[in-house]
């Protein structure tokens, strides 16, 4: 491969103009997921985000002083409104930017105590969407502008690639570190998980089956093998290999949600759309 | 033409910065190697690729006791103040982002927590005089999160008392 063909390939992969369907579908799925994720916190707004609750901000800054309950409600409703706008695709960049600022605010105000991987991932995704034309099809914007939800305008593939890369790197780090982490060298970690704070009644029920250690060793081996391979498998089109990894990912994240109650990574299942070529998805739409 | 060139240059720069930060985070995740990339950026990226790195043999929880004017004591239900799922509520009680080390109980923040709790409980019951926070540790069991949360398995550590 010459330098020239590499540069051409690089630019085509990261920066070519492409149909907008993949990014639009992701916007709808991710926006809808965030609406649900934050919407279920509605009954807890006073306790989580106002002076009525026990709120310990990460920093002692005036901006992070817990507001009064009415103000907390107004802020939260604006936040939900921005997520709704993002999902339906009207002013999505502004909506994503506002949602990003609110997500940061709620993280610094309260959710730093939860401190999870997925909230950082959601911040990153909102940052990318803030600078992305994710409303160029399947959006209210296109309905108002061109009279059809399905009208489409070409966009750059760059945001789609960035998001797909981040999911790849998330799996890469998560999977490959398990080859070295002391806790992941036997199946014991799985059994402990089924008896810990995250375990669901189903998780405890599995733990009560008193399955032999070899079963858990085998399950952890399978998990590690899958997680080590998935960053690559998601990209391999030949022989439908990626479909096996999409199915494996769906099974993996669903199992975690069912057994450990960690359901936030379920959003990665619809996010697999990011690994499709936008031209192929457009063809599917035109069928 | 210049605008297009600048846009291309900007996008390439963003991509290279992203790959550098992510590469740095990956090096830290896998080998704990720190690069010259600003730690805040590396750490943010690292956090996106580092869930569930290990576990322990024990379950833990924060417990608050209210002391009342008639000399009685009662456990205060913290779920009301820490809403969310069971795992999320439990994680929040560690006040981990204020801990300097894993074993540090960060008494100052827990005292602040207890003070805020006392103020709120006093609005409900003016007879409450003090609140004590303890940290409970007990072995895990397949029979439930709290199954072995009793003597002789339970170990309670005093954290703070406010009045």
Coordinates of C-alpha atoms in Angstrom, one line a residue, chain A residues 28-280:
Chain A
X28 CA -33.5 8.3 17.6
X29 CA -32.4 5.2 19.5
X30 CA -29.9 7.1 21.8
X31 CA -32.2 10.1 22.4
X32 CA -35.1 7.7 23.2
X33 CA -32.9 5.7 25.5
X34 CA -31.7 8.8 27.4
X35 CA -35.3 10.0 27.6
X36 CA -36.2 6.8 29.4
X37 CA -33.0 6.7 31.5
X38 CA -33.6 10.2 32.8
X39 CA -37.4 10.1 32.6
X40 CA -37.6 7.4 35.3
X41 CA -35.8 9.8 37.6
X42 CA -38.8 12.2 37.5
X43 CA -40.2 11.0 40.9
X44 CA -36.8 11.5 42.4
X45 CA -36.0 15.0 41.2
X46 CA -36.4 16.8 44.6
X47 CA -34.2 14.2 46.4
X48 CA -31.5 13.9 43.7
X49 CA -31.2 17.4 42.5
X50 CA -32.6 19.9 45.0
X51 CA -31.9 21.2 48.5
X52 CA -34.7 18.9 49.7
X53 CA -32.4 15.9 49.3
X54 CA -29.0 15.1 50.6
X55 CA -27.0 16.4 47.7
X56 CA -23.2 16.5 47.9
X57 CA -21.7 18.2 44.9
X58 CA -18.3 17.2 43.7
X59 CA -16.9 20.8 44.1
X60 CA -17.8 23.6 46.4
X61 CA -18.9 26.0 43.7
X62 CA -21.9 28.5 43.8
X63 CA -23.1 27.0 40.5
X64 CA -23.2 23.6 42.1
X65 CA -25.2 24.6 45.2
X66 CA -28.3 22.4 45.2
X67 CA -31.2 24.6 43.9
X68 CA -34.7 25.0 45.4
X69 CA -37.2 22.3 44.5
X70 CA -39.1 24.4 41.9
X71 CA -35.9 25.5 40.2
X72 CA -34.7 21.8 40.2
X73 CA -38.0 20.8 38.5
X74 CA -37.7 23.6 35.9
X75 CA -34.1 22.6 35.1
X76 CA -34.9 19.0 34.8
X77 CA -37.9 19.6 32.5
X78 CA -35.7 21.7 30.3
X79 CA -33.2 18.9 30.2
X80 CA -35.9 16.3 29.3
X81 CA -37.2 18.8 26.6
X82 CA -33.8 18.9 25.1
X83 CA -33.6 15.1 24.9
X84 CA -37.1 15.1 23.3
X85 CA -36.0 17.6 20.7
X86 CA -32.9 15.5 20.0
X87 CA -34.9 12.3 19.6
X88 CA -37.5 13.8 17.2
X89 CA -34.8 15.7 15.3
X90 CA -35.5 19.3 15.5
X91 CA -32.5 21.6 16.4
X92 CA -30.6 18.5 17.3
X93 CA -27.2 20.1 17.7
X94 CA -28.5 22.7 20.1
X95 CA -30.6 20.0 21.9
X96 CA -27.5 17.7 22.2
X97 CA -25.4 20.6 23.4
X98 CA -28.0 21.6 26.1
X99 CA -28.4 17.9 27.1
X100 CA -24.6 17.6 27.3
X101 CA -24.4 20.7 29.7
X102 CA -27.2 19.3 31.8
X103 CA -25.6 15.9 31.9
X104 CA -22.4 17.4 33.1
X105 CA -24.2 19.5 35.7
X106 CA -26.1 16.5 37.1
X107 CA -22.9 14.5 37.1
X108 CA -21.0 17.2 39.1
X109 CA -24.1 17.8 41.3
X110 CA -25.0 14.2 42.2
X111 CA -24.0 11.4 39.8
X112 CA -20.3 11.6 40.5
X113 CA -21.2 9.4 43.5
X114 CA -22.4 6.7 41.0
X115 CA -19.3 7.3 38.8
X116 CA -20.0 4.8 36.0
X117 CA -18.5 4.1 32.6
X118 CA -21.8 4.5 30.8
X119 CA -22.4 8.1 32.0
X120 CA -19.0 9.1 30.6
X121 CA -19.8 7.3 27.4
X122 CA -23.2 9.1 27.2
X123 CA -21.3 12.5 27.7
X124 CA -19.0 11.6 24.8
X125 CA -21.9 10.6 22.5
X126 CA -23.7 13.9 23.3
X127 CA -20.5 15.8 22.6
X128 CA -20.3 14.2 19.2
X129 CA -24.0 14.7 18.4
X130 CA -23.6 18.4 19.4
X131 CA -21.4 18.8 16.3
X132 CA -23.3 16.4 14.0
X133 CA -26.0 16.9 11.4
X134 CA -28.0 14.0 12.8
X135 CA -31.4 15.5 11.6
X136 CA -30.9 15.1 7.8
X137 CA -33.5 12.4 7.6
X138 CA -36.1 10.7 9.9
X139 CA -36.6 14.0 11.7
X140 CA -39.1 16.7 12.3
X141 CA -36.6 19.1 10.7
X142 CA -36.8 17.3 7.4
X143 CA -40.6 17.1 7.6
X144 CA -40.8 20.9 8.1
X145 CA -38.1 21.6 5.5
X146 CA -38.9 19.1 2.7
X147 CA -42.4 17.8 3.6
X148 CA -41.3 14.3 4.4
X149 CA -39.8 12.5 7.3
X150 CA -37.9 10.3 4.8
X151 CA -36.4 13.1 2.8
X152 CA -32.6 12.9 3.0
X153 CA -29.6 15.1 2.6
X154 CA -26.0 13.8 2.5
X155 CA -23.8 14.3 5.6
X156 CA -20.2 13.5 6.5
X157 CA -19.5 10.0 7.8
X158 CA -17.1 11.4 10.5
X159 CA -19.5 11.4 13.5
X160 CA -20.6 7.9 12.7
X161 CA -17.0 6.7 12.6
X162 CA -16.1 8.5 15.8
X163 CA -19.0 6.9 17.7
X164 CA -18.3 3.4 16.2
X165 CA -14.6 3.8 17.1
X166 CA -15.5 4.7 20.7
X167 CA -17.7 1.7 21.1
X168 CA -14.8 -0.4 19.6
X169 CA -12.3 1.1 22.0
X170 CA -14.7 0.6 25.0
X171 CA -15.0 -3.1 24.2
X172 CA -11.2 -3.3 23.5
X173 CA -10.3 -1.9 26.9
X174 CA -13.0 -3.8 28.8
X175 CA -12.2 -7.1 27.1
X176 CA -8.4 -7.0 26.9
X177 CA -7.8 -5.7 30.5
X178 CA -9.6 -8.9 31.7
X179 CA -6.7 -10.9 30.4
X180 CA -4.5 -9.2 33.1
X181 CA -6.9 -8.3 35.9
X182 CA -6.4 -10.6 38.9
X183 CA -10.1 -10.8 39.7
X184 CA -10.9 -12.1 36.2
X185 CA -8.5 -15.1 36.3
X186 CA -11.2 -17.5 37.6
X187 CA -15.0 -17.8 37.5
X188 CA -15.3 -16.7 41.1
X189 CA -16.0 -13.1 40.1
X190 CA -19.1 -14.2 38.3
X191 CA -20.5 -16.0 41.4
X192 CA -19.6 -13.0 43.6
X193 CA -21.5 -10.8 41.2
X194 CA -24.6 -13.0 41.5
X195 CA -24.4 -12.4 45.3
X196 CA -23.5 -8.7 45.4
X197 CA -25.2 -5.3 45.3
X198 CA -26.0 -5.6 41.6
X199 CA -27.5 -9.1 41.6
X200 CA -31.1 -9.4 40.6
X201 CA -33.4 -12.1 42.1
X202 CA -32.5 -14.2 39.0
X203 CA -28.8 -13.7 39.8
X204 CA -29.3 -14.9 43.3
X205 CA -31.3 -17.8 42.0
X206 CA -28.4 -18.8 39.8
X207 CA -26.0 -18.5 42.7
X208 CA -28.3 -20.8 44.8
X209 CA -28.0 -23.5 42.1
X210 CA -24.6 -24.3 43.7
X211 CA -23.1 -24.9 40.2
X212 CA -19.5 -26.2 40.3
X213 CA -16.6 -23.7 40.0
X214 CA -15.8 -25.2 36.6
X215 CA -19.1 -23.8 35.3
X216 CA -18.2 -20.3 36.4
X217 CA -14.6 -20.7 35.1
X218 CA -16.1 -21.7 31.7
X219 CA -18.5 -18.8 31.7
X220 CA -15.8 -16.3 32.5
X221 CA -13.6 -17.9 29.8
X222 CA -16.4 -17.5 27.3
X223 CA -17.1 -13.9 28.3
X224 CA -13.4 -13.0 28.1
X225 CA -13.0 -14.6 24.7
X226 CA -16.1 -12.8 23.4
X227 CA -15.0 -9.5 24.8
X228 CA -11.5 -9.8 23.4
X229 CA -12.9 -10.6 19.9
X230 CA -15.9 -8.3 19.7
X231 CA -13.9 -5.0 19.0
X232 CA -12.8 -6.7 15.7
X233 CA -15.8 -8.8 15.0
X234 CA -18.1 -5.9 14.8
X235 CA -16.3 -4.6 11.8
X236 CA -16.0 -7.9 9.8
X237 CA -18.6 -8.1 7.0
X238 CA -17.3 -11.2 5.4
X239 CA -19.3 -14.4 6.0
X240 CA -21.8 -12.3 8.1
X241 CA -19.3 -12.5 11.0
X242 CA -20.4 -9.2 12.5
X243 CA -24.0 -10.5 12.7
X244 CA -22.7 -13.2 15.1
X245 CA -21.1 -10.5 17.2
X246 CA -24.2 -8.3 17.1
X247 CA -26.2 -11.3 18.4
X248 CA -23.5 -12.1 20.9
X249 CA -23.5 -8.5 22.1
X250 CA -27.2 -8.5 22.5
X251 CA -27.1 -11.7 24.5
X252 CA -24.2 -10.4 26.6
X253 CA -25.8 -7.1 27.5
X254 CA -29.2 -8.7 28.0
X255 CA -27.7 -11.3 30.4
X256 CA -26.0 -8.6 32.4
X257 CA -29.2 -6.6 32.6
X258 CA -31.2 -9.7 33.7
X259 CA -28.7 -11.2 36.1
X260 CA -26.9 -8.1 37.5
X261 CA -29.5 -5.3 36.9
X262 CA -26.8 -3.3 35.0
X263 CA -29.1 -2.3 32.1
X264 CA -27.6 0.9 30.9
X265 CA -25.3 -0.8 28.3
X266 CA -28.4 -2.1 26.5
X267 CA -28.1 1.1 24.5
X268 CA -25.1 -0.4 22.7
X269 CA -27.4 -3.0 21.0
X270 CA -29.2 -0.5 18.8
X271 CA -25.8 1.4 18.5
X272 CA -24.5 -1.5 16.5
X273 CA -26.2 0.2 13.5
X274 CA -23.1 2.5 13.6
X275 CA -21.0 -0.4 12.2
X276 CA -23.1 -0.6 9.0
X277 CA -22.0 1.3 5.9
X278 CA -24.4 4.2 5.4
X279 CA -24.8 3.5 1.7
X280 CA -26.0 0.0 2.6

